Amino acid sequence: MPTADPAPAAVPSDPAPSLDPAVAARLRRDDAGLVAAVVQQHDTREVLMVGWMDDEALRRTLTSGRVTFWSRSRQEYWRKGDTSGHAQHVKHVALDCDGDALLVQVDQVGAACHTGTRTCFEAGGTLTAVVGHRPGAAADPTPSDPTPSDRDPAGATR
């Protein structure tokens, strides 16, 4: 009695796309496999936020024209603007000299911060810091923290 032909072997599908090995080799990841991504408005150079990327998030960012991050709290990928409409359109991506941080220059649509502010550095506020001066350079006339002479008797900054 004739036997049926065995089912054809499954045709291997194309492997999942991966980050260019030359780029991956240059990355110095933290223990969780992540690198910091500093996001900057491309034309004004305003620093908007810091996010985290693994190899896949970086691959998606480099190949899609939109910024993708790895959410450390939700343990999932998220593309900025998919729910808020505040998208980040990639203009330039650079790796720092140590390979442990990325500078992602974008055209930001709307607020960059989930709080609704333009940058994530507005809600946190300014920290008091001693302002340093390079030897021979003119002193910065703008102090980091108001001095007592800049306060009214009630203690409010003028």
Tab-separated table of N, CA and C in Angstrom:
chain	number	residue	atom	x	y	z
A	1	MET	N	0.831	-1.148	0.000
A	1	MET	CA	0.000	0.000	0.000
A	1	MET	C	0.890	1.231	0.000
A	2	PRO	N	0.606	2.201	-0.886
A	2	PRO	CA	1.459	3.378	-0.954
A	2	PRO	C	1.309	4.224	0.309
A	3	THR	N	2.412	4.808	0.694
A	3	THR	CA	2.378	5.696	1.870
A	3	THR	C	2.269	7.132	1.394
A	4	ALA	N	1.690	7.929	2.199
A	4	ALA	CA	1.556	9.347	1.861
A	4	ALA	C	2.914	10.015	1.965
A	5	ASP	N	3.110	10.977	1.096
A	5	ASP	CA	4.352	11.749	1.185
A	5	ASP	C	4.371	12.483	2.517
A	6	PRO	N	5.539	12.526	3.108
A	6	PRO	CA	5.606	13.283	4.362
A	6	PRO	C	5.296	14.754	4.089
A	7	ALA	N	4.775	15.383	5.076
A	7	ALA	CA	4.488	16.814	4.938
A	7	ALA	C	5.781	17.541	4.623
A	8	PRO	N	5.700	18.513	3.749
A	8	PRO	CA	6.927	19.240	3.428
A	8	PRO	C	7.484	19.915	4.677
A	9	ALA	N	8.785	19.954	4.731
A	9	ALA	CA	9.432	20.620	5.863
A	9	ALA	C	9.011	22.081	5.866
A	10	ALA	N	8.828	22.594	7.035
A	10	ALA	CA	8.445	24.001	7.141
A	10	ALA	C	9.539	24.861	6.529
A	11	VAL	N	9.125	25.805	5.747
A	11	VAL	CA	10.078	26.727	5.143
A	11	VAL	C	10.455	27.737	6.211
A	12	PRO	N	11.754	27.824	6.493
A	12	PRO	CA	12.128	28.781	7.538
A	12	PRO	C	11.764	30.196	7.102
A	13	SER	N	11.159	30.904	8.001
A	13	SER	CA	10.823	32.291	7.686
A	13	SER	C	12.078	33.139	7.861
A	14	ASP	N	12.013	34.326	7.320
A	14	ASP	CA	13.146	35.225	7.495
A	14	ASP	C	13.343	35.452	8.984
A	15	PRO	N	14.597	35.467	9.416
A	15	PRO	CA	14.821	35.729	10.839
A	15	PRO	C	14.319	37.130	11.187
A	16	ALA	N	13.959	37.290	12.421
A	16	ALA	CA	13.500	38.605	12.869
A	16	ALA	C	14.610	39.618	12.623
A	17	PRO	N	14.239	40.809	12.197
A	17	PRO	CA	15.282	41.810	11.972
A	17	PRO	C	16.017	42.097	13.275
A	18	SER	N	17.271	42.424	13.159
A	18	SER	CA	18.041	42.741	14.356
A	18	SER	C	18.894	43.970	14.095
A	19	LEU	N	19.401	44.517	15.163
A	19	LEU	CA	20.258	45.686	15.078
A	19	LEU	C	21.515	45.337	14.302
A	20	ASP	N	21.979	46.245	13.485
A	20	ASP	CA	23.214	46.053	12.726
A	20	ASP	C	24.305	45.588	13.694
A	21	PRO	N	24.943	44.447	13.427
A	21	PRO	CA	25.968	43.920	14.339
A	21	PRO	C	27.111	44.900	14.602
A	22	ALA	N	27.444	45.726	13.621
A	22	ALA	CA	28.514	46.709	13.827
A	22	ALA	C	28.097	47.752	14.863
A	23	VAL	N	26.824	48.122	14.860
A	23	VAL	CA	26.313	49.068	15.861
A	23	VAL	C	26.214	48.368	17.214
A	24	ALA	N	25.657	47.170	17.226
A	24	ALA	CA	25.489	46.415	18.479
A	24	ALA	C	26.823	46.204	19.183
A	25	ALA	N	27.883	45.973	18.420
A	25	ALA	CA	29.202	45.728	19.008
A	25	ALA	C	29.758	46.968	19.709
A	26	ARG	N	29.294	48.137	19.331
A	26	ARG	CA	29.797	49.378	19.920
A	26	ARG	C	29.051	49.783	21.192
A	27	LEU	N	27.901	49.147	21.460
A	27	LEU	CA	27.098	49.520	22.624
A	27	LEU	C	27.654	48.922	23.908
A	28	ARG	N	27.701	49.734	24.960
A	28	ARG	CA	28.032	49.258	26.307
A	28	ARG	C	26.769	49.377	27.133
A	29	ARG	N	26.104	48.272	27.306
A	29	ARG	CA	24.807	48.230	27.973
A	29	ARG	C	24.971	48.086	29.478
A	30	ASP	N	23.940	48.514	30.225
A	30	ASP	CA	23.949	48.290	31.669
A	30	ASP	C	23.578	46.835	31.941
A	31	ASP	N	23.455	46.472	33.206
A	31	ASP	CA	23.160	45.080	33.567
A	31	ASP	C	21.818	44.595	33.025
A	32	ALA	N	20.917	45.526	32.719
A	32	ALA	CA	19.605	45.162	32.165
A	32	ALA	C	19.616	45.158	30.638
A	33	GLY	N	20.797	45.420	30.041
A	33	GLY	CA	20.896	45.426	28.580
A	33	GLY	C	20.461	46.728	27.939
A	34	LEU	N	20.468	47.812	28.713
A	34	LEU	CA	19.952	49.093	28.232
A	34	LEU	C	21.040	50.153	28.120
A	35	VAL	N	20.782	51.130	27.254
A	35	VAL	CA	21.615	52.331	27.168
A	35	VAL	C	20.697	53.543	27.319
A	36	ALA	N	21.223	54.591	27.924
A	36	ALA	CA	20.457	55.826	28.084
A	36	ALA	C	20.349	56.522	26.735
A	37	ALA	N	19.183	57.105	26.475
A	37	ALA	CA	18.955	57.860	25.247
A	37	ALA	C	18.502	59.270	25.624
A	38	VAL	N	19.393	60.236	25.416
A	38	VAL	CA	19.078	61.636	25.666
A	38	VAL	C	18.378	62.157	24.411
A	39	VAL	N	17.183	62.705	24.591
A	39	VAL	CA	16.403	63.184	23.450
A	39	VAL	C	16.459	64.705	23.427
A	40	GLN	N	16.812	65.241	22.260
A	40	GLN	CA	17.045	66.669	22.101
A	40	GLN	C	16.278	67.181	20.881
A	41	GLN	N	15.679	68.364	21.003
A	41	GLN	CA	15.035	69.000	19.852
A	41	GLN	C	16.127	69.357	18.851
A	42	HIS	N	15.975	68.927	17.614
A	42	HIS	CA	17.059	69.036	16.633
A	42	HIS	C	17.445	70.459	16.282
A	43	ASP	N	16.517	71.394	16.250
A	43	ASP	CA	16.855	72.740	15.790
A	43	ASP	C	17.236	73.697	16.915
A	44	THR	N	16.671	73.522	18.099
A	44	THR	CA	16.980	74.422	19.216
A	44	THR	C	18.016	73.841	20.166
A	45	ARG	N	18.255	72.544	20.077
A	45	ARG	CA	19.175	71.801	20.951
A	45	ARG	C	18.645	71.686	22.384
A	46	GLU	N	17.374	71.992	22.591
A	46	GLU	CA	16.753	71.860	23.906
A	46	GLU	C	16.685	70.379	24.286
A	47	VAL	N	17.159	70.049	25.496
A	47	VAL	CA	17.080	68.669	25.973
A	47	VAL	C	15.650	68.424	26.439
A	48	LEU	N	15.018	67.400	25.869
A	48	LEU	CA	13.609	67.136	26.129
A	48	LEU	C	13.381	66.080	27.199
A	49	MET	N	14.124	64.994	27.141
A	49	MET	CA	13.881	63.872	28.052
A	49	MET	C	15.029	62.883	27.967
A	50	VAL	N	15.008	61.905	28.854
A	50	VAL	CA	15.925	60.772	28.816
A	50	VAL	C	15.074	59.516	28.871
A	51	GLY	N	15.343	58.598	27.968
A	51	GLY	CA	14.660	57.310	27.960
A	51	GLY	C	15.688	56.205	27.898
A	52	TRP	N	15.228	54.981	27.795
A	52	TRP	CA	16.120	53.823	27.777
A	52	TRP	C	15.847	52.973	26.547
A	53	MET	N	16.902	52.465	25.949
A	53	MET	CA	16.774	51.617	24.770
A	53	MET	C	17.597	50.355	24.923
A	54	ASP	N	17.034	49.256	24.445
A	54	ASP	CA	17.815	48.041	24.245
A	54	ASP	C	18.081	47.954	22.744
A	55	ASP	N	18.700	46.868	22.307
A	55	ASP	CA	19.042	46.745	20.892
A	55	ASP	C	17.815	46.863	19.990
A	56	GLU	N	16.716	46.238	20.390
A	56	GLU	CA	15.513	46.261	19.550
A	56	GLU	C	14.901	47.654	19.484
A	57	ALA	N	14.861	48.364	20.599
A	57	ALA	CA	14.328	49.730	20.586
A	57	ALA	C	15.187	50.624	19.697
A	58	LEU	N	16.503	50.444	19.762
A	58	LEU	CA	17.388	51.232	18.911
A	58	LEU	C	17.183	50.866	17.447
A	59	ARG	N	17.046	49.581	17.150
A	59	ARG	CA	16.804	49.166	15.762
A	59	ARG	C	15.524	49.804	15.232
A	60	ARG	N	14.464	49.755	16.027
A	60	ARG	CA	13.194	50.352	15.605
A	60	ARG	C	13.338	51.853	15.383
A	61	THR	N	14.079	52.516	16.264
A	61	THR	CA	14.298	53.956	16.137
A	61	THR	C	15.066	54.277	14.859
A	62	LEU	N	16.116	53.504	14.585
A	62	LEU	CA	16.954	53.758	13.410
A	62	LEU	C	16.257	53.443	12.096
A	63	THR	N	15.272	52.560	12.125
A	63	THR	CA	14.658	52.105	10.868
A	63	THR	C	13.239	52.614	10.628
A	64	SER	N	12.627	53.260	11.629
A	64	SER	CA	11.226	53.669	11.463
A	64	SER	C	11.011	55.172	11.319
A	65	GLY	N	11.993	55.971	11.746
A	65	GLY	CA	11.802	57.416	11.723
A	65	GLY	C	11.080	57.956	12.947
A	66	ARG	N	10.719	57.087	13.881
A	66	ARG	CA	10.068	57.462	15.138
A	66	ARG	C	10.853	56.837	16.286
A	67	VAL	N	10.863	57.512	17.437
A	67	VAL	CA	11.644	57.035	18.578
A	67	VAL	C	10.868	55.967	19.348
A	68	THR	N	11.546	54.845	19.609
A	68	THR	CA	10.999	53.760	20.420
A	68	THR	C	11.883	53.588	21.647
A	69	PHE	N	11.268	53.408	22.803
A	69	PHE	CA	11.987	53.189	24.051
A	69	PHE	C	11.604	51.840	24.635
A	70	TRP	N	12.406	51.395	25.613
A	70	TRP	CA	12.048	50.244	26.433
A	70	TRP	C	11.578	50.795	27.767
A	71	SER	N	10.374	50.452	28.179
A	71	SER	CA	9.847	50.897	29.461
A	71	SER	C	10.354	49.966	30.550
A	72	ARG	N	11.141	50.507	31.468
A	72	ARG	CA	11.660	49.694	32.569
A	72	ARG	C	10.554	49.314	33.540
A	73	SER	N	9.554	50.157	33.703
A	73	SER	CA	8.473	49.849	34.649
A	73	SER	C	7.454	48.879	34.062
A	74	ARG	N	7.108	49.048	32.788
A	74	ARG	CA	6.097	48.176	32.173
A	74	ARG	C	6.700	46.967	31.465
A	75	GLN	N	8.030	46.985	31.300
A	75	GLN	CA	8.729	45.890	30.617
A	75	GLN	C	8.160	45.652	29.219
A	76	GLU	N	8.048	46.754	28.463
A	76	GLU	CA	7.560	46.660	27.090
A	76	GLU	C	8.087	47.833	26.276
A	77	TYR	N	8.020	47.697	24.955
A	77	TYR	CA	8.422	48.774	24.063
A	77	TYR	C	7.301	49.797	23.995
A	78	TRP	N	7.681	51.045	23.847
A	78	TRP	CA	6.689	52.085	23.614
A	78	TRP	C	7.263	53.113	22.660
A	79	ARG	N	6.423	53.528	21.750
A	79	ARG	CA	6.821	54.519	20.763
A	79	ARG	C	6.196	55.843	21.165
A	80	LYS	N	7.034	56.812	21.407
A	80	LYS	CA	6.584	58.116	21.877
A	80	LYS	C	5.542	58.687	20.923
A	81	GLY	N	4.390	59.044	21.475
A	81	GLY	CA	3.340	59.687	20.703
A	81	GLY	C	2.226	58.776	20.241
A	82	ASP	N	2.381	57.460	20.387
A	82	ASP	CA	1.333	56.561	19.904
A	82	ASP	C	0.007	56.760	20.628
A	83	THR	N	0.046	57.096	21.906
A	83	THR	CA	-1.215	57.329	22.619
A	83	THR	C	-1.482	58.818	22.821
A	84	SER	N	-0.445	59.617	23.003
A	84	SER	CA	-0.619	61.048	23.282
A	84	SER	C	-0.692	61.902	22.025
A	85	GLY	N	-0.153	61.397	20.922
A	85	GLY	CA	-0.038	62.208	19.717
A	85	GLY	C	1.212	63.073	19.718
A	86	HIS	N	1.976	63.039	20.807
A	86	HIS	CA	3.183	63.855	20.934
A	86	HIS	C	4.390	63.067	20.422
A	87	ALA	N	4.435	62.898	19.131
A	87	ALA	CA	5.444	62.047	18.496
A	87	ALA	C	6.814	62.706	18.449
A	88	GLN	N	7.827	61.854	18.370
A	88	GLN	CA	9.207	62.299	18.177
A	88	GLN	C	9.681	61.731	16.847
A	89	HIS	N	9.923	62.630	15.885
A	89	HIS	CA	10.377	62.233	14.558
A	89	HIS	C	11.903	62.334	14.524
A	90	VAL	N	12.560	61.232	14.248
A	90	VAL	CA	14.023	61.142	14.297
A	90	VAL	C	14.656	62.011	13.215
A	91	LYS	N	15.655	62.789	13.616
A	91	LYS	CA	16.445	63.590	12.681
A	91	LYS	C	17.896	63.128	12.644
A	92	HIS	N	18.421	62.658	13.797
A	92	HIS	CA	19.833	62.257	13.872
A	92	HIS	C	20.017	61.422	15.138
A	93	VAL	N	20.856	60.396	15.062
A	93	VAL	CA	21.175	59.580	16.237
A	93	VAL	C	22.688	59.434	16.310
A	94	ALA	N	23.263	59.682	17.486
A	94	ALA	CA	24.706	59.558	17.684
A	94	ALA	C	24.976	58.749	18.950
A	95	LEU	N	26.069	58.016	18.934
A	95	LEU	CA	26.525	57.221	20.073
A	95	LEU	C	27.685	57.959	20.717
A	96	ASP	N	27.712	58.026	22.045
A	96	ASP	CA	28.809	58.735	22.702
A	96	ASP	C	30.100	57.926	22.634
A	97	CYS	N	31.196	58.541	23.057
A	97	CYS	CA	32.526	57.945	22.924
A	97	CYS	C	32.685	56.643	23.699
A	98	ASP	N	31.939	56.473	24.790
A	98	ASP	CA	32.026	55.250	25.592
A	98	ASP	C	31.048	54.178	25.138
A	99	GLY	N	30.112	54.533	24.281
A	99	GLY	CA	29.129	53.572	23.795
A	99	GLY	C	28.002	53.289	24.767
A	100	ASP	N	27.899	54.104	25.847
A	100	ASP	CA	26.862	53.817	26.843
A	100	ASP	C	25.735	54.845	26.875
A	101	ALA	N	25.714	55.741	25.909
A	101	ALA	CA	24.629	56.723	25.829
A	101	ALA	C	24.413	57.130	24.379
A	102	LEU	N	23.167	57.413	24.069
A	102	LEU	CA	22.783	57.861	22.736
A	102	LEU	C	22.263	59.285	22.816
A	103	LEU	N	22.518	60.061	21.773
A	103	LEU	CA	21.895	61.366	21.608
A	103	LEU	C	20.950	61.223	20.428
A	104	VAL	N	19.662	61.383	20.697
A	104	VAL	CA	18.645	61.238	19.661
A	104	VAL	C	18.052	62.619	19.411
A	105	GLN	N	18.362	63.183	18.256
A	105	GLN	CA	17.815	64.486	17.903
A	105	GLN	C	16.518	64.269	17.137
A	106	VAL	N	15.489	65.004	17.547
A	106	VAL	CA	14.142	64.771	17.027
A	106	VAL	C	13.454	66.079	16.666
A	107	ASP	N	12.357	65.937	15.943
A	107	ASP	CA	11.393	67.017	15.793
A	107	ASP	C	10.226	66.613	16.685
A	108	GLN	N	10.106	67.272	17.818
A	108	GLN	CA	9.095	66.940	18.825
A	108	GLN	C	7.766	67.581	18.470
A	109	VAL	N	6.706	66.793	18.485
A	109	VAL	CA	5.347	67.295	18.298
A	109	VAL	C	4.706	67.383	19.680
A	110	GLY	N	4.367	68.579	20.116
A	110	GLY	CA	3.728	68.738	21.421
A	110	GLY	C	4.694	68.518	22.570
A	111	ALA	N	4.135	68.119	23.705
A	111	ALA	CA	4.914	67.931	24.928
A	111	ALA	C	5.751	66.661	24.855
A	112	ALA	N	6.974	66.733	25.371
A	112	ALA	CA	7.819	65.538	25.440
A	112	ALA	C	7.552	64.760	26.724
A	113	CYS	N	7.155	65.455	27.775
A	113	CYS	CA	6.975	64.812	29.079
A	113	CYS	C	5.550	64.300	29.264
A	114	HIS	N	5.436	63.183	29.955
A	114	HIS	CA	4.111	62.619	30.227
A	114	HIS	C	3.274	63.516	31.139
A	115	THR	N	3.923	64.497	31.798
A	115	THR	CA	3.184	65.429	32.653
A	115	THR	C	2.520	66.532	31.840
A	116	GLY	N	2.845	66.594	30.546
A	116	GLY	CA	2.270	67.615	29.679
A	116	GLY	C	3.162	68.815	29.460
A	117	THR	N	4.350	68.830	30.074
A	117	THR	CA	5.280	69.938	29.867
A	117	THR	C	6.151	69.665	28.649
A	118	ARG	N	6.715	70.725	28.114
A	118	ARG	CA	7.542	70.616	26.908
A	118	ARG	C	8.704	69.656	27.126
A	119	THR	N	9.363	69.754	28.295
A	119	THR	CA	10.479	68.864	28.598
A	119	THR	C	10.239	68.176	29.933
A	120	CYS	N	10.942	67.095	30.150
A	120	CYS	CA	10.842	66.377	31.426
A	120	CYS	C	11.649	67.066	32.521
A	121	PHE	N	12.357	68.131	32.178
A	121	PHE	CA	13.185	68.820	33.156
A	121	PHE	C	12.509	70.061	33.713
A	122	GLU	N	11.258	70.301	33.347
A	122	GLU	CA	10.508	71.425	33.903
A	122	GLU	C	9.841	71.027	35.215
A	123	ALA	N	9.191	69.882	35.240
A	123	ALA	CA	8.438	69.454	36.419
A	123	ALA	C	9.343	69.190	37.619
A	124	GLY	N	10.549	68.714	37.368
A	124	GLY	CA	11.468	68.410	38.458
A	124	GLY	C	12.042	69.634	39.125
A	125	GLY	N	12.069	70.745	38.418
A	125	GLY	CA	12.568	71.994	38.975
A	125	GLY	C	14.082	72.085	38.963
A	126	THR	N	14.547	73.284	39.185
A	126	THR	CA	15.975	73.571	39.203
A	126	THR	C	16.542	73.282	40.585
A	127	LEU	N	17.699	72.686	40.629
A	127	LEU	CA	18.390	72.418	41.892
A	127	LEU	C	19.393	73.531	42.157
A	128	THR	N	19.559	73.880	43.415
A	128	THR	CA	20.549	74.876	43.786
A	128	THR	C	21.937	74.288	43.573
A	129	ALA	N	22.781	75.036	42.905
A	129	ALA	CA	24.143	74.577	42.640
A	129	ALA	C	25.092	75.763	42.671
A	130	VAL	N	26.306	75.530	43.162
A	130	VAL	CA	27.341	76.540	43.083
A	130	VAL	C	27.746	76.630	41.620
A	131	VAL	N	27.759	77.838	41.095
A	131	VAL	CA	28.099	78.048	39.696
A	131	VAL	C	29.606	78.189	39.586
A	132	GLY	N	30.218	77.342	38.787
A	132	GLY	CA	31.662	77.392	38.586
A	132	GLY	C	32.027	78.325	37.449
A	133	HIS	N	33.269	78.778	37.466
A	133	HIS	CA	33.753	79.679	36.425
A	133	HIS	C	35.109	79.206	35.939
A	134	ARG	N	35.273	79.208	34.664
A	134	ARG	CA	36.541	78.849	34.048
A	134	ARG	C	37.535	79.969	34.335
A	135	PRO	N	38.771	79.642	34.699
A	135	PRO	CA	39.757	80.692	34.971
A	135	PRO	C	39.891	81.633	33.775
A	136	GLY	N	39.824	82.932	34.062
A	136	GLY	CA	39.969	83.934	33.018
A	136	GLY	C	38.676	84.271	32.299
A	137	ALA	N	37.609	83.549	32.574
A	137	ALA	CA	36.327	83.822	31.918
A	137	ALA	C	35.523	84.800	32.760
A	138	ALA	N	34.685	85.568	32.105
A	138	ALA	CA	33.820	86.504	32.819
A	138	ALA	C	32.813	85.723	33.651
A	139	ALA	N	32.485	86.258	34.808
A	139	ALA	CA	31.514	85.598	35.691
A	139	ALA	C	30.132	85.649	35.063
A	140	ASP	N	29.366	84.607	35.298
A	140	ASP	CA	27.983	84.528	34.822
A	140	ASP	C	27.140	85.451	35.691
A	141	PRO	N	26.447	86.430	35.097
A	141	PRO	CA	25.660	87.354	35.918
A	141	PRO	C	24.377	86.732	36.474
A	142	THR	N	24.015	85.539	36.034
A	142	THR	CA	22.783	84.902	36.491
A	142	THR	C	23.101	83.829	37.518
A	143	PRO	N	22.788	84.064	38.808
A	143	PRO	CA	23.071	83.034	39.811
A	143	PRO	C	22.140	81.840	39.648
A	144	SER	N	22.617	80.683	40.101
A	144	SER	CA	21.815	79.464	40.043
A	144	SER	C	20.670	79.521	41.037
A	145	ASP	N	20.887	80.170	42.171
A	145	ASP	CA	19.864	80.273	43.212
A	145	ASP	C	19.802	81.741	43.635
A	146	PRO	N	18.613	82.288	43.805
A	146	PRO	CA	18.531	83.692	44.219
A	146	PRO	C	19.275	83.926	45.531
A	147	THR	N	20.026	85.001	45.582
A	147	THR	CA	20.743	85.366	46.804
A	147	THR	C	19.775	86.073	47.748
A	148	PRO	N	20.148	86.225	49.026
A	148	PRO	CA	19.251	86.906	49.967
A	148	PRO	C	18.836	88.291	49.486
A	149	SER	N	19.705	89.027	48.758
A	149	SER	CA	19.344	90.364	48.286
A	149	SER	C	18.273	90.309	47.204
A	150	ASP	N	18.056	89.134	46.623
A	150	ASP	CA	17.027	88.972	45.598
A	150	ASP	C	15.686	88.582	46.200
A	151	ARG	N	15.593	88.543	47.508
A	151	ARG	CA	14.350	88.131	48.166
A	151	ARG	C	13.711	89.333	48.867
A	152	ASP	N	12.396	89.358	48.876
A	152	ASP	CA	11.717	90.419	49.611
A	152	ASP	C	11.648	90.010	51.085
A	153	PRO	N	11.206	90.865	51.952
A	153	PRO	CA	11.187	90.527	53.385
A	153	PRO	C	10.397	89.265	53.719
A	154	ALA	N	9.409	88.925	52.917
A	154	ALA	CA	8.614	87.722	53.196
A	154	ALA	C	9.313	86.460	52.708
A	155	GLY	N	10.450	86.620	52.026
A	155	GLY	CA	11.205	85.465	51.558
A	155	GLY	C	10.903	85.051	50.131
A	156	ALA	N	10.001	85.751	49.462
A	156	ALA	CA	9.675	85.402	48.075
A	156	ALA	C	10.725	85.989	47.142
A	157	THR	N	11.007	85.288	46.095
A	157	THR	CA	11.950	85.793	45.103
A	157	THR	C	11.302	86.925	44.330
A	158	ARG	N	12.070	87.979	44.117
A	158	ARG	CA	11.552	89.131	43.361
A	158	ARG	C	11.617	88.865	41.894
